[in-house]
Amino acid sequence: MEFETIDDSQNKFPAEAIEELKAMSKWMNITAVFLIIFGILAILGNLATISQKGTGFLELITNGVGVYLGFLVIKKAGFFNAFSETHNERELIEALKATKLYWMISVILIIVGFFGGMILN
Amino acid sequence: MSENENVVITDESKTFFRSSAVWIRAYAIILLIFLGIMGLMIIILSADKNGSIVGQMLEKADPNLKNLVDEVYYAVILCGAIIIAVLGYAVSKLLSAGNSFTAISYTGNKDEVIKAFKGMKTYWMYYGISLILMIIFGVFIAAKVIVAGLELKV
């Protein structure tokens, strides 16, 4: 006699996670706005002092990338929000692609900033 | 089954969960190490201001500058400690979310999906709060510096 086991805990996107996604998207948008503003202010500061510091050019690049990351967070939040509304798997995949890109660039930025600062100083 | 639970986590999305998890965990670990070092520096600087590097620099500095720094030294230390604590909590949640992403990529377990996005939400919320705190503390310390500077001139 064969028994069919029903396991509904695998490979499903639960409603509770969708609610967390919506809340996460809101906070991502808020944080991204601050990151973009801080980044732009830092760039303006860098432009004013670029000739006086050995690390001026490196700081300009890292702050520029920081602003780009802010826009990437907004894009990521948009995809997650769209997924929470439409439950379309393509939106989730695009959101995860943007997530991977964001964290990859963040790690590279920290490493480049740290070692670049050490070398140039 | 609710309509939401018809959304299936496919092998394609699992691939992206796995690849994202690597970078999320790398970032979280690097940042936790950095925040730990900053925390240690805060403890050392707050424990013995006069004996610290800052204290020794102040001994050789202008007396007016010394008084100005006295006004804001502990305010900066305290604000720094609060920001580090908030960011440390946020990043620990991010690391947990990264671990859950890895679990999702192998098992697709519903509980791990909830845990992952709860952790991510907590990270972004506390990261946002830390940025707001930085602005508030920045204004507070700038105000203290301006007031201390004005008192010196008087």
Short mmCIF file of C-alpha atoms in Angstrom, two decimals:
data_model
loop_
_atom_site.label_atom_id
_atom_site.label_comp_id
_atom_site.label_asym_id
_atom_site.label_seq_id
_atom_site.Cartn_x
_atom_site.Cartn_y
_atom_site.Cartn_z
CA MET A 1 0.00 0.00 0.00
CA GLU A 2 1.51 3.34 -0.99
CA PHE A 3 0.90 6.50 0.94
CA GLU A 4 1.16 9.90 -0.67
CA THR A 5 2.79 12.40 1.62
CA ILE A 6 1.76 15.97 1.16
CA ASP A 7 4.48 18.42 2.01
CA ASP A 8 3.43 21.99 1.45
CA SER A 9 6.44 23.54 3.18
CA GLN A 10 8.75 23.29 0.18
CA ASN A 11 9.27 25.70 -2.71
CA LYS A 12 6.33 27.97 -1.97
CA PHE A 13 6.37 31.71 -1.33
CA PRO A 14 4.23 32.24 1.78
CA ALA A 15 1.88 35.21 2.31
CA GLU A 16 3.83 36.28 5.42
CA ALA A 17 7.01 36.65 3.33
CA ILE A 18 5.10 38.77 0.79
CA GLU A 19 4.09 41.15 3.62
CA GLU A 20 7.70 41.34 4.80
CA LEU A 21 8.73 42.14 1.19
CA LYS A 22 6.32 45.08 1.03
CA ALA A 23 7.62 46.52 4.33
CA MET A 24 11.22 45.88 3.23
CA SER A 25 10.66 47.76 -0.05
CA LYS A 26 9.43 50.85 1.83
CA TRP A 27 12.50 50.91 4.05
CA MET A 28 14.77 50.29 1.07
CA ASN A 29 13.33 53.35 -0.68
CA ILE A 30 13.75 55.54 2.43
CA THR A 31 17.35 54.38 2.96
CA ALA A 32 18.20 54.78 -0.74
CA VAL A 33 17.08 58.42 -0.71
CA PHE A 34 19.40 59.15 2.23
CA LEU A 35 22.27 57.26 0.55
CA ILE A 36 21.84 59.27 -2.66
CA ILE A 37 21.71 62.60 -0.80
CA PHE A 38 24.76 61.73 1.35
CA GLY A 39 26.62 60.49 -1.73
CA ILE A 40 25.94 63.67 -3.71
CA LEU A 41 27.00 65.87 -0.78
CA ALA A 42 30.17 63.80 -0.38
CA ILE A 43 30.92 64.16 -4.10
CA LEU A 44 30.54 67.94 -3.86
CA GLY A 45 32.92 67.92 -0.88
CA ASN A 46 35.40 65.75 -2.81
CA LEU A 47 35.33 68.09 -5.81
CA ALA A 48 36.21 70.99 -3.54
CA THR A 49 39.22 69.22 -1.98
CA ILE A 50 40.32 66.82 -4.72
CA SER A 51 43.63 68.56 -5.38
CA GLN A 52 44.55 68.75 -1.70
CA LYS A 53 44.32 65.05 -0.83
CA GLY A 54 46.11 62.02 -2.24
CA THR A 55 42.93 59.97 -1.91
CA GLY A 56 40.66 62.63 -3.43
CA PHE A 57 40.15 60.86 -6.75
CA LEU A 58 39.53 57.48 -5.08
CA GLU A 59 36.98 59.04 -2.71
CA LEU A 60 35.25 60.65 -5.69
CA ILE A 61 34.91 57.29 -7.41
CA THR A 62 33.71 55.47 -4.28
CA ASN A 63 31.13 58.17 -3.53
CA GLY A 64 29.98 58.07 -7.16
CA VAL A 65 29.54 54.31 -6.91
CA GLY A 66 27.72 54.88 -3.62
CA VAL A 67 25.19 57.11 -5.41
CA TYR A 68 24.76 54.44 -8.10
CA LEU A 69 24.13 51.87 -5.35
CA GLY A 70 21.39 54.13 -3.97
CA PHE A 71 19.62 54.06 -7.35
CA LEU A 72 20.16 50.29 -7.54
CA VAL A 73 18.41 49.90 -4.17
CA ILE A 74 15.42 51.86 -5.51
CA LYS A 75 15.36 49.62 -8.60
CA LYS A 76 15.60 46.52 -6.37
CA ALA A 77 12.78 47.76 -4.14
CA GLY A 78 10.67 48.36 -7.25
CA PHE A 79 11.13 44.76 -8.40
CA PHE A 80 10.32 43.35 -4.95
CA ASN A 81 7.26 45.57 -4.71
CA ALA A 82 6.11 44.50 -8.19
CA PHE A 83 6.58 40.85 -7.20
CA SER A 84 4.54 41.37 -4.04
CA GLU A 85 1.69 42.77 -6.19
CA THR A 86 1.80 40.47 -9.22
CA HIS A 87 3.40 37.28 -7.78
CA ASN A 88 5.17 37.04 -11.14
CA GLU A 89 8.30 34.90 -10.85
CA ARG A 90 10.16 37.08 -13.40
CA GLU A 91 9.89 40.06 -11.03
CA LEU A 92 11.38 37.96 -8.22
CA ILE A 93 14.27 36.86 -10.43
CA GLU A 94 14.96 40.46 -11.52
CA ALA A 95 14.86 41.51 -7.86
CA LEU A 96 17.32 38.75 -6.92
CA LYS A 97 19.63 39.72 -9.82
CA ALA A 98 19.64 43.32 -8.57
CA THR A 99 20.19 42.05 -5.01
CA LYS A 100 23.25 40.04 -6.10
CA LEU A 101 24.65 43.00 -8.06
CA TYR A 102 24.11 45.40 -5.14
CA TRP A 103 25.89 43.25 -2.56
CA MET A 104 28.69 42.31 -4.97
CA ILE A 105 29.44 45.98 -5.73
CA SER A 106 29.20 46.82 -1.99
CA VAL A 107 31.81 44.19 -1.10
CA ILE A 108 34.14 45.31 -3.91
CA LEU A 109 33.68 48.95 -2.87
CA ILE A 110 34.69 48.22 0.73
CA ILE A 111 37.78 46.27 -0.36
CA VAL A 112 38.85 48.85 -2.96
CA GLY A 113 38.20 51.74 -0.56
CA PHE A 114 40.14 50.09 2.27
CA PHE A 115 43.18 48.96 0.32
CA GLY A 116 43.16 51.97 -1.98
CA GLY A 117 43.12 54.28 1.04
CA MET A 118 46.02 52.37 2.64
CA ILE A 119 48.11 52.46 -0.52
CA LEU A 120 47.44 56.11 -1.35
CA ASN A 121 47.99 57.25 2.22
CA MET B 1 -3.90 27.24 0.12
CA SER B 2 -4.01 31.01 -0.29
CA GLU B 3 -3.40 32.63 -3.66
CA ASN B 4 0.03 33.86 -2.51
CA GLU B 5 1.25 30.34 -1.82
CA ASN B 6 0.75 29.48 -5.49
CA VAL B 7 3.99 31.36 -6.14
CA VAL B 8 6.53 28.63 -6.56
CA ILE B 9 10.25 29.00 -5.95
CA THR B 10 11.75 27.53 -9.10
CA ASP B 11 15.26 26.21 -9.66
CA GLU B 12 16.09 29.41 -11.56
CA SER B 13 15.20 31.64 -8.62
CA LYS B 14 17.02 29.26 -6.27
CA THR B 15 20.19 29.84 -8.30
CA PHE B 16 19.88 33.56 -7.69
CA PHE B 17 19.12 33.02 -3.99
CA ARG B 18 22.36 31.03 -3.73
CA SER B 19 24.53 33.52 -5.63
CA SER B 20 23.10 36.50 -3.70
CA ALA B 21 23.69 34.71 -0.40
CA VAL B 22 27.46 34.52 -1.04
CA TRP B 23 27.79 38.29 -1.41
CA ILE B 24 25.33 39.10 1.38
CA ARG B 25 27.28 36.96 3.85
CA ALA B 26 30.64 38.34 2.67
CA TYR B 27 29.42 41.91 3.14
CA ALA B 28 27.91 41.18 6.54
CA ILE B 29 31.05 39.47 7.86
CA ILE B 30 33.36 42.26 6.62
CA LEU B 31 31.11 44.89 8.15
CA LEU B 32 30.79 43.06 11.48
CA ILE B 33 34.60 42.89 11.72
CA PHE B 34 34.86 46.59 10.89
CA LEU B 35 32.16 47.54 13.41
CA GLY B 36 33.87 45.39 16.04
CA ILE B 37 37.15 47.24 15.49
CA MET B 38 35.33 50.59 15.67
CA GLY B 39 33.64 49.48 18.88
CA LEU B 40 36.99 48.54 20.44
CA MET B 41 38.43 51.92 19.44
CA ILE B 42 35.46 53.68 21.08
CA ILE B 43 36.01 51.74 24.30
CA ILE B 44 39.74 52.54 24.32
CA LEU B 45 39.20 56.23 23.55
CA SER B 46 36.46 56.63 26.16
CA ALA B 47 38.33 54.77 28.88
CA ASP B 48 41.27 57.14 29.14
CA LYS B 49 40.89 60.34 27.16
CA ASN B 50 43.99 62.06 28.54
CA GLY B 51 46.23 59.08 27.99
CA SER B 52 44.83 58.31 24.53
CA ILE B 53 46.28 59.44 21.22
CA VAL B 54 43.68 62.22 21.11
CA GLY B 55 44.63 63.31 24.63
CA GLN B 56 48.32 63.46 23.75
CA MET B 57 47.58 65.53 20.65
CA LEU B 58 45.51 67.91 22.72
CA GLU B 59 48.38 68.44 25.19
CA LYS B 60 50.37 70.03 22.38
CA ALA B 61 47.42 71.92 20.88
CA ASP B 62 46.08 75.42 21.36
CA PRO B 63 44.31 75.75 24.77
CA ASN B 64 41.22 77.15 23.00
CA LEU B 65 41.05 74.10 20.74
CA LYS B 66 41.51 71.87 23.78
CA ASN B 67 38.48 73.42 25.46
CA LEU B 68 36.43 73.06 22.28
CA VAL B 69 37.26 69.36 21.97
CA ASP B 70 36.49 68.83 25.67
CA GLU B 71 32.93 69.98 24.99
CA VAL B 72 32.26 67.49 22.23
CA TYR B 73 34.61 64.55 22.94
CA TYR B 74 32.22 62.42 24.97
CA ALA B 75 29.24 63.46 22.82
CA VAL B 76 31.04 62.11 19.75
CA ILE B 77 32.01 58.92 21.60
CA LEU B 78 28.44 58.34 22.79
CA CYS B 79 26.87 59.06 19.39
CA GLY B 80 29.43 56.80 17.72
CA ALA B 81 28.68 53.99 20.17
CA ILE B 82 24.93 54.23 19.51
CA ILE B 83 25.38 54.21 15.71
CA ILE B 84 27.74 51.20 15.94
CA ALA B 85 25.25 49.31 18.14
CA VAL B 86 22.34 49.99 15.76
CA LEU B 87 24.38 49.08 12.66
CA GLY B 88 25.78 45.98 14.38
CA TYR B 89 22.26 44.73 15.09
CA ALA B 90 21.20 45.48 11.50
CA VAL B 91 24.18 43.67 9.99
CA SER B 92 23.67 40.64 12.25
CA LYS B 93 20.13 40.38 10.86
CA LEU B 94 21.58 40.70 7.35
CA LEU B 95 23.94 37.77 8.02
CA SER B 96 21.01 35.72 9.27
CA ALA B 97 19.07 36.62 6.09
CA GLY B 98 22.07 35.56 3.99
CA ASN B 99 22.14 32.18 5.74
CA SER B 100 18.41 31.80 5.08
CA PHE B 101 18.95 32.65 1.39
CA THR B 102 21.42 29.75 1.24
CA ALA B 103 18.91 27.45 2.93
CA ILE B 104 16.17 28.51 0.47
CA SER B 105 18.45 27.73 -2.47
CA TYR B 106 18.73 24.11 -1.28
CA THR B 107 15.40 23.35 0.39
CA GLY B 108 12.92 26.06 -0.67
CA ASN B 109 11.58 25.82 2.87
CA LYS B 110 8.70 28.23 3.61
CA ASP B 111 9.99 29.11 7.09
CA GLU B 112 13.40 30.01 5.68
CA VAL B 113 11.71 32.28 3.11
CA ILE B 114 9.89 34.13 5.90
CA LYS B 115 13.05 34.31 8.03
CA ALA B 116 15.10 35.60 5.08
CA PHE B 117 12.83 38.49 4.21
CA LYS B 118 12.13 39.33 7.84
CA GLY B 119 15.90 39.62 8.36
CA MET B 120 16.28 41.74 5.22
CA LYS B 121 13.46 44.02 6.30
CA THR B 122 15.03 44.45 9.74
CA TYR B 123 18.40 45.26 8.15
CA TRP B 124 17.00 47.99 5.88
CA MET B 125 14.86 49.39 8.69
CA TYR B 126 17.74 49.70 11.16
CA TYR B 127 20.13 50.89 8.45
CA GLY B 128 17.64 53.67 7.64
CA ILE B 129 17.29 54.47 11.34
CA SER B 130 21.10 54.67 11.72
CA LEU B 131 21.29 57.15 8.80
CA ILE B 132 18.60 59.29 10.44
CA LEU B 133 20.48 59.10 13.76
CA MET B 134 23.69 60.20 11.99
CA ILE B 135 21.91 63.31 10.74
CA ILE B 136 20.46 64.08 14.19
CA PHE B 137 23.78 63.48 15.97
CA GLY B 138 25.63 65.49 13.32
CA VAL B 139 23.36 68.47 13.90
CA PHE B 140 23.66 68.03 17.70
CA ILE B 141 27.47 67.90 17.66
CA ALA B 142 27.71 70.77 15.17
CA ALA B 143 25.49 72.83 17.48
CA LYS B 144 27.74 71.99 20.46
CA VAL B 145 30.83 72.99 18.47
CA ILE B 146 29.23 76.27 17.39
CA VAL B 147 28.09 77.09 20.93
CA ALA B 148 31.50 76.17 22.37
CA GLY B 149 33.19 78.27 19.69
CA LEU B 150 30.98 81.26 20.46
CA GLU B 151 31.72 80.92 24.20
CA LEU B 152 35.45 80.95 23.46
CA LYS B 153 35.14 84.18 21.49
CA VAL B 154 33.19 85.80 24.34
#
